[in-house]
């Protein structure tokens, strides 16, 4: 597969710009969300696990740890905490009692849907204010950003 012919300086510029803008975008959305949602925002690790379980209902704790690039005992501790909070259900595998499968509770699914709907709404609102050229550029960049994410996180 052919790689880029960009200079190290150009790659460094793009890397710095991306690593600066992506957290800024998330913080901007999170600040809007904090103003509009009465429920406290869970920590990023919890949100990441909730989204993963929403995508892969019944995922095993060890597999979740692999996907999240975390140690299984850390994910297990996170699962225990989130189970006590009523966000996750841990169900034993019928064949191997050592394996736990994760499922969102009804409350967690509703909260996650509500928060994600708000987040998407904020971005749509901001996108409507952009020019057609900006929208085309962002749209064209999405596939490349997904490829970049896969190279940074191949287990995903």
PDB file of C-alpha atoms in Angstrom:
ATOM      1  CA  UNK A   1       0.000   0.000   0.000  1.00  0.00           C
ATOM      2  CA  UNK A   2       1.516   3.340  -0.998  1.00  0.00           C
ATOM      3  CA  UNK A   3       2.249   5.816   1.748  1.00  0.00           C
ATOM      4  CA  UNK A   4       2.308   9.581   1.703  1.00  0.00           C
ATOM      5  CA  UNK A   5       5.015  11.552  -0.041  1.00  0.00           C
ATOM      6  CA  UNK A   6       4.537  14.458   2.357  1.00  0.00           C
ATOM      7  CA  UNK A   7       7.577  15.862   4.072  1.00  0.00           C
ATOM      8  CA  UNK A   8       8.250  15.189   7.746  1.00  0.00           C
ATOM      9  CA  UNK A   9       7.576  18.878   8.379  1.00  0.00           C
ATOM     10  CA  UNK A  10       4.172  18.699   6.646  1.00  0.00           C
ATOM     11  CA  UNK A  11       3.260  15.526   8.555  1.00  0.00           C
ATOM     12  CA  UNK A  12       4.328  17.134  11.827  1.00  0.00           C
ATOM     13  CA  UNK A  13       2.158  20.186  11.081  1.00  0.00           C
ATOM     14  CA  UNK A  14      -0.903  18.014  10.322  1.00  0.00           C
ATOM     15  CA  UNK A  15      -0.311  15.832  13.405  1.00  0.00           C
ATOM     16  CA  UNK A  16      -0.033  18.857  15.697  1.00  0.00           C
ATOM     17  CA  UNK A  17      -3.121  20.485  14.194  1.00  0.00           C
ATOM     18  CA  UNK A  18      -5.196  17.302  14.493  1.00  0.00           C
ATOM     19  CA  UNK A  19      -4.157  16.542  18.063  1.00  0.00           C
ATOM     20  CA  UNK A  20      -4.991  20.138  18.987  1.00  0.00           C
ATOM     21  CA  UNK A  21      -8.348  20.485  17.218  1.00  0.00           C
ATOM     22  CA  UNK A  22      -9.967  17.133  18.040  1.00  0.00           C
ATOM     23  CA  UNK A  23      -9.952  17.616  21.844  1.00  0.00           C
ATOM     24  CA  UNK A  24     -11.071  21.224  21.312  1.00  0.00           C
ATOM     25  CA  UNK A  25     -14.079  20.028  19.303  1.00  0.00           C
ATOM     26  CA  UNK A  26     -14.963  17.530  22.042  1.00  0.00           C
ATOM     27  CA  UNK A  27     -14.618  20.134  24.800  1.00  0.00           C
ATOM     28  CA  UNK A  28     -16.825  22.586  22.886  1.00  0.00           C
ATOM     29  CA  UNK A  29     -19.555  19.970  22.509  1.00  0.00           C
ATOM     30  CA  UNK A  30     -19.161  18.847  26.137  1.00  0.00           C
ATOM     31  CA  UNK A  31     -19.552  22.420  27.416  1.00  0.00           C
ATOM     32  CA  UNK A  32     -22.800  22.827  25.477  1.00  0.00           C
ATOM     33  CA  UNK A  33     -23.956  19.479  26.807  1.00  0.00           C
ATOM     34  CA  UNK A  34     -23.190  20.454  30.411  1.00  0.00           C
ATOM     35  CA  UNK A  35     -25.480  23.483  29.990  1.00  0.00           C
ATOM     36  CA  UNK A  36     -28.367  21.451  28.581  1.00  0.00           C
ATOM     37  CA  UNK A  37     -28.309  18.157  30.502  1.00  0.00           C
ATOM     38  CA  UNK A  38     -29.202  17.797  34.159  1.00  0.00           C
ATOM     39  CA  UNK A  39     -27.513  14.401  34.518  1.00  0.00           C
ATOM     40  CA  UNK A  40     -23.823  14.539  35.401  1.00  0.00           C
ATOM     41  CA  UNK A  41     -21.557  13.626  32.511  1.00  0.00           C
ATOM     42  CA  UNK A  42     -19.794  10.340  33.192  1.00  0.00           C
ATOM     43  CA  UNK A  43     -15.985  10.290  32.930  1.00  0.00           C
ATOM     44  CA  UNK A  44     -14.569   9.597  29.455  1.00  0.00           C
ATOM     45  CA  UNK A  45     -13.661   5.998  30.322  1.00  0.00           C
ATOM     46  CA  UNK A  46     -17.248   5.271  31.328  1.00  0.00           C
ATOM     47  CA  UNK A  47     -18.627   6.950  28.202  1.00  0.00           C
ATOM     48  CA  UNK A  48     -16.247   4.992  26.011  1.00  0.00           C
ATOM     49  CA  UNK A  49     -17.342   1.728  27.644  1.00  0.00           C
ATOM     50  CA  UNK A  50     -21.029   2.639  27.374  1.00  0.00           C
ATOM     51  CA  UNK A  51     -20.657   3.417  23.668  1.00  0.00           C
ATOM     52  CA  UNK A  52     -18.720   0.206  23.078  1.00  0.00           C
ATOM     53  CA  UNK A  53     -21.370  -1.895  24.840  1.00  0.00           C
ATOM     54  CA  UNK A  54     -24.073  -0.059  22.877  1.00  0.00           C
ATOM     55  CA  UNK A  55     -22.280  -1.014  19.639  1.00  0.00           C
ATOM     56  CA  UNK A  56     -21.451  -4.570  20.751  1.00  0.00           C
ATOM     57  CA  UNK A  57     -24.181  -5.712  23.098  1.00  0.00           C
ATOM     58  CA  UNK A  58     -22.983  -8.718  25.080  1.00  0.00           C
ATOM     59  CA  UNK A  59     -19.276  -7.974  24.628  1.00  0.00           C
ATOM     60  CA  UNK A  60     -17.073  -9.807  27.126  1.00  0.00           C
ATOM     61  CA  UNK A  61     -15.053  -7.798  29.631  1.00  0.00           C
ATOM     62  CA  UNK A  62     -11.718  -9.066  28.238  1.00  0.00           C
ATOM     63  CA  UNK A  63     -12.720  -8.172  24.671  1.00  0.00           C
ATOM     64  CA  UNK A  64     -13.832  -4.716  25.820  1.00  0.00           C
ATOM     65  CA  UNK A  65     -10.436  -4.240  27.454  1.00  0.00           C
ATOM     66  CA  UNK A  66      -8.690  -5.240  24.222  1.00  0.00           C
ATOM     67  CA  UNK A  67     -10.755  -2.824  22.130  1.00  0.00           C
ATOM     68  CA  UNK A  68     -10.284   0.010  24.625  1.00  0.00           C
ATOM     69  CA  UNK A  69      -6.544  -0.720  24.969  1.00  0.00           C
ATOM     70  CA  UNK A  70      -6.950  -1.102  28.724  1.00  0.00           C
ATOM     71  CA  UNK A  71      -5.929  -3.765  31.224  1.00  0.00           C
ATOM     72  CA  UNK A  72      -8.737  -6.266  31.865  1.00  0.00           C
ATOM     73  CA  UNK A  73      -8.626  -5.654  35.635  1.00  0.00           C
ATOM     74  CA  UNK A  74      -9.122  -1.901  35.060  1.00  0.00           C
ATOM     75  CA  UNK A  75     -12.115  -2.544  32.807  1.00  0.00           C
ATOM     76  CA  UNK A  76     -13.475  -5.031  35.343  1.00  0.00           C
ATOM     77  CA  UNK A  77     -13.222  -2.369  38.070  1.00  0.00           C
ATOM     78  CA  UNK A  78     -14.950   0.124  35.779  1.00  0.00           C
ATOM     79  CA  UNK A  79     -17.693  -2.426  35.061  1.00  0.00           C
ATOM     80  CA  UNK A  80     -18.184  -3.050  38.791  1.00  0.00           C
ATOM     81  CA  UNK A  81     -18.530   0.669  39.430  1.00  0.00           C
ATOM     82  CA  UNK A  82     -20.941   1.133  36.519  1.00  0.00           C
ATOM     83  CA  UNK A  83     -22.979  -1.900  37.589  1.00  0.00           C
ATOM     84  CA  UNK A  84     -23.402  -0.356  41.060  1.00  0.00           C
ATOM     85  CA  UNK A  85     -24.487   2.895  39.368  1.00  0.00           C
ATOM     86  CA  UNK A  86     -27.157   1.063  37.400  1.00  0.00           C
ATOM     87  CA  UNK A  87     -25.536   1.682  33.997  1.00  0.00           C
ATOM     88  CA  UNK A  88     -24.387  -1.819  33.056  1.00  0.00           C
ATOM     89  CA  UNK A  89     -25.566  -5.359  33.591  1.00  0.00           C
ATOM     90  CA  UNK A  90     -22.955  -8.095  33.857  1.00  0.00           C
ATOM     91  CA  UNK A  91     -24.256 -11.523  32.844  1.00  0.00           C
ATOM     92  CA  UNK A  92     -22.309 -14.754  33.195  1.00  0.00           C
ATOM     93  CA  UNK A  93     -21.624 -16.800  30.105  1.00  0.00           C
ATOM     94  CA  UNK A  94     -23.770 -19.932  30.107  1.00  0.00           C
ATOM     95  CA  UNK A  95     -20.819 -22.132  29.126  1.00  0.00           C
ATOM     96  CA  UNK A  96     -17.942 -20.478  30.986  1.00  0.00           C
ATOM     97  CA  UNK A  97     -18.836 -18.918  34.341  1.00  0.00           C
ATOM     98  CA  UNK A  98     -15.534 -16.990  34.386  1.00  0.00           C
ATOM     99  CA  UNK A  99     -16.681 -14.898  31.393  1.00  0.00           C
ATOM    100  CA  UNK A 100     -18.991 -11.929  31.895  1.00  0.00           C
ATOM    101  CA  UNK A 101     -20.989 -10.336  29.065  1.00  0.00           C
ATOM    102  CA  UNK A 102     -21.926  -6.672  29.275  1.00  0.00           C
ATOM    103  CA  UNK A 103     -25.293  -5.090  28.510  1.00  0.00           C
ATOM    104  CA  UNK A 104     -26.573  -1.557  28.915  1.00  0.00           C
ATOM    105  CA  UNK A 105     -29.404  -0.991  31.350  1.00  0.00           C
ATOM    106  CA  UNK A 106     -32.544   0.681  30.039  1.00  0.00           C
ATOM    107  CA  UNK A 107     -31.558   3.842  31.906  1.00  0.00           C
ATOM    108  CA  UNK A 108     -28.049   3.880  30.418  1.00  0.00           C
ATOM    109  CA  UNK A 109     -29.399   3.319  26.908  1.00  0.00           C
ATOM    110  CA  UNK A 110     -31.891   6.182  27.322  1.00  0.00           C
ATOM    111  CA  UNK A 111     -29.270   8.529  28.797  1.00  0.00           C
ATOM    112  CA  UNK A 112     -26.727   7.660  26.111  1.00  0.00           C
ATOM    113  CA  UNK A 113     -29.287   8.172  23.329  1.00  0.00           C
ATOM    114  CA  UNK A 114     -30.356  11.509  24.797  1.00  0.00           C
ATOM    115  CA  UNK A 115     -26.778  12.743  25.186  1.00  0.00           C
ATOM    116  CA  UNK A 116     -25.726  11.524  21.733  1.00  0.00           C
ATOM    117  CA  UNK A 117     -28.798  13.123  20.127  1.00  0.00           C
ATOM    118  CA  UNK A 118     -27.892  16.440  21.750  1.00  0.00           C
ATOM    119  CA  UNK A 119     -24.217  16.126  20.702  1.00  0.00           C
ATOM    120  CA  UNK A 120     -25.200  15.381  17.105  1.00  0.00           C
ATOM    121  CA  UNK A 121     -27.657  18.282  17.150  1.00  0.00           C
ATOM    122  CA  UNK A 122     -24.947  20.710  18.248  1.00  0.00           C
ATOM    123  CA  UNK A 123     -22.660  19.589  15.445  1.00  0.00           C
ATOM    124  CA  UNK A 124     -25.457  19.785  12.862  1.00  0.00           C
ATOM    125  CA  UNK A 125     -26.249  23.312  14.036  1.00  0.00           C
ATOM    126  CA  UNK A 126     -22.595  24.333  13.664  1.00  0.00           C
ATOM    127  CA  UNK A 127     -22.280  22.607  10.270  1.00  0.00           C
ATOM    128  CA  UNK A 128     -25.268  24.596   8.973  1.00  0.00           C
ATOM    129  CA  UNK A 129     -23.298  27.782   9.608  1.00  0.00           C
ATOM    130  CA  UNK A 130     -20.375  26.651   7.406  1.00  0.00           C
ATOM    131  CA  UNK A 131     -19.907  27.309   3.727  1.00  0.00           C
ATOM    132  CA  UNK A 132     -20.495  24.602   1.135  1.00  0.00           C
ATOM    133  CA  UNK A 133     -16.730  24.508   0.598  1.00  0.00           C
ATOM    134  CA  UNK A 134     -16.113  23.865   4.300  1.00  0.00           C
ATOM    135  CA  UNK A 135     -18.749  21.120   4.327  1.00  0.00           C
ATOM    136  CA  UNK A 136     -17.219  19.487   1.256  1.00  0.00           C
ATOM    137  CA  UNK A 137     -13.750  19.610   2.839  1.00  0.00           C
ATOM    138  CA  UNK A 138     -14.990  18.075   6.086  1.00  0.00           C
ATOM    139  CA  UNK A 139     -16.958  15.432   4.211  1.00  0.00           C
ATOM    140  CA  UNK A 140     -13.923  14.538   2.115  1.00  0.00           C
ATOM    141  CA  UNK A 141     -11.753  14.278   5.219  1.00  0.00           C
ATOM    142  CA  UNK A 142     -14.011  11.805   7.060  1.00  0.00           C
ATOM    143  CA  UNK A 143     -12.787   8.684   5.250  1.00  0.00           C
ATOM    144  CA  UNK A 144      -9.178   9.716   5.775  1.00  0.00           C
ATOM    145  CA  UNK A 145      -9.832  10.386   9.478  1.00  0.00           C
ATOM    146  CA  UNK A 146     -11.424   6.942   9.848  1.00  0.00           C
ATOM    147  CA  UNK A 147      -8.353   5.390   8.197  1.00  0.00           C
ATOM    148  CA  UNK A 148      -6.119   7.345  10.565  1.00  0.00           C
ATOM    149  CA  UNK A 149      -8.145   6.157  13.562  1.00  0.00           C
ATOM    150  CA  UNK A 150      -7.792   2.535  12.438  1.00  0.00           C
ATOM    151  CA  UNK A 151      -4.015   2.910  12.137  1.00  0.00           C
ATOM    152  CA  UNK A 152      -3.840   4.439  15.611  1.00  0.00           C
ATOM    153  CA  UNK A 153      -6.223   1.880  17.134  1.00  0.00           C
ATOM    154  CA  UNK A 154      -6.072  -1.319  15.062  1.00  0.00           C
ATOM    155  CA  UNK A 155      -8.109  -3.361  17.566  1.00  0.00           C
ATOM    156  CA  UNK A 156     -11.154  -1.158  16.941  1.00  0.00           C
TER     157      UNK A 156
END
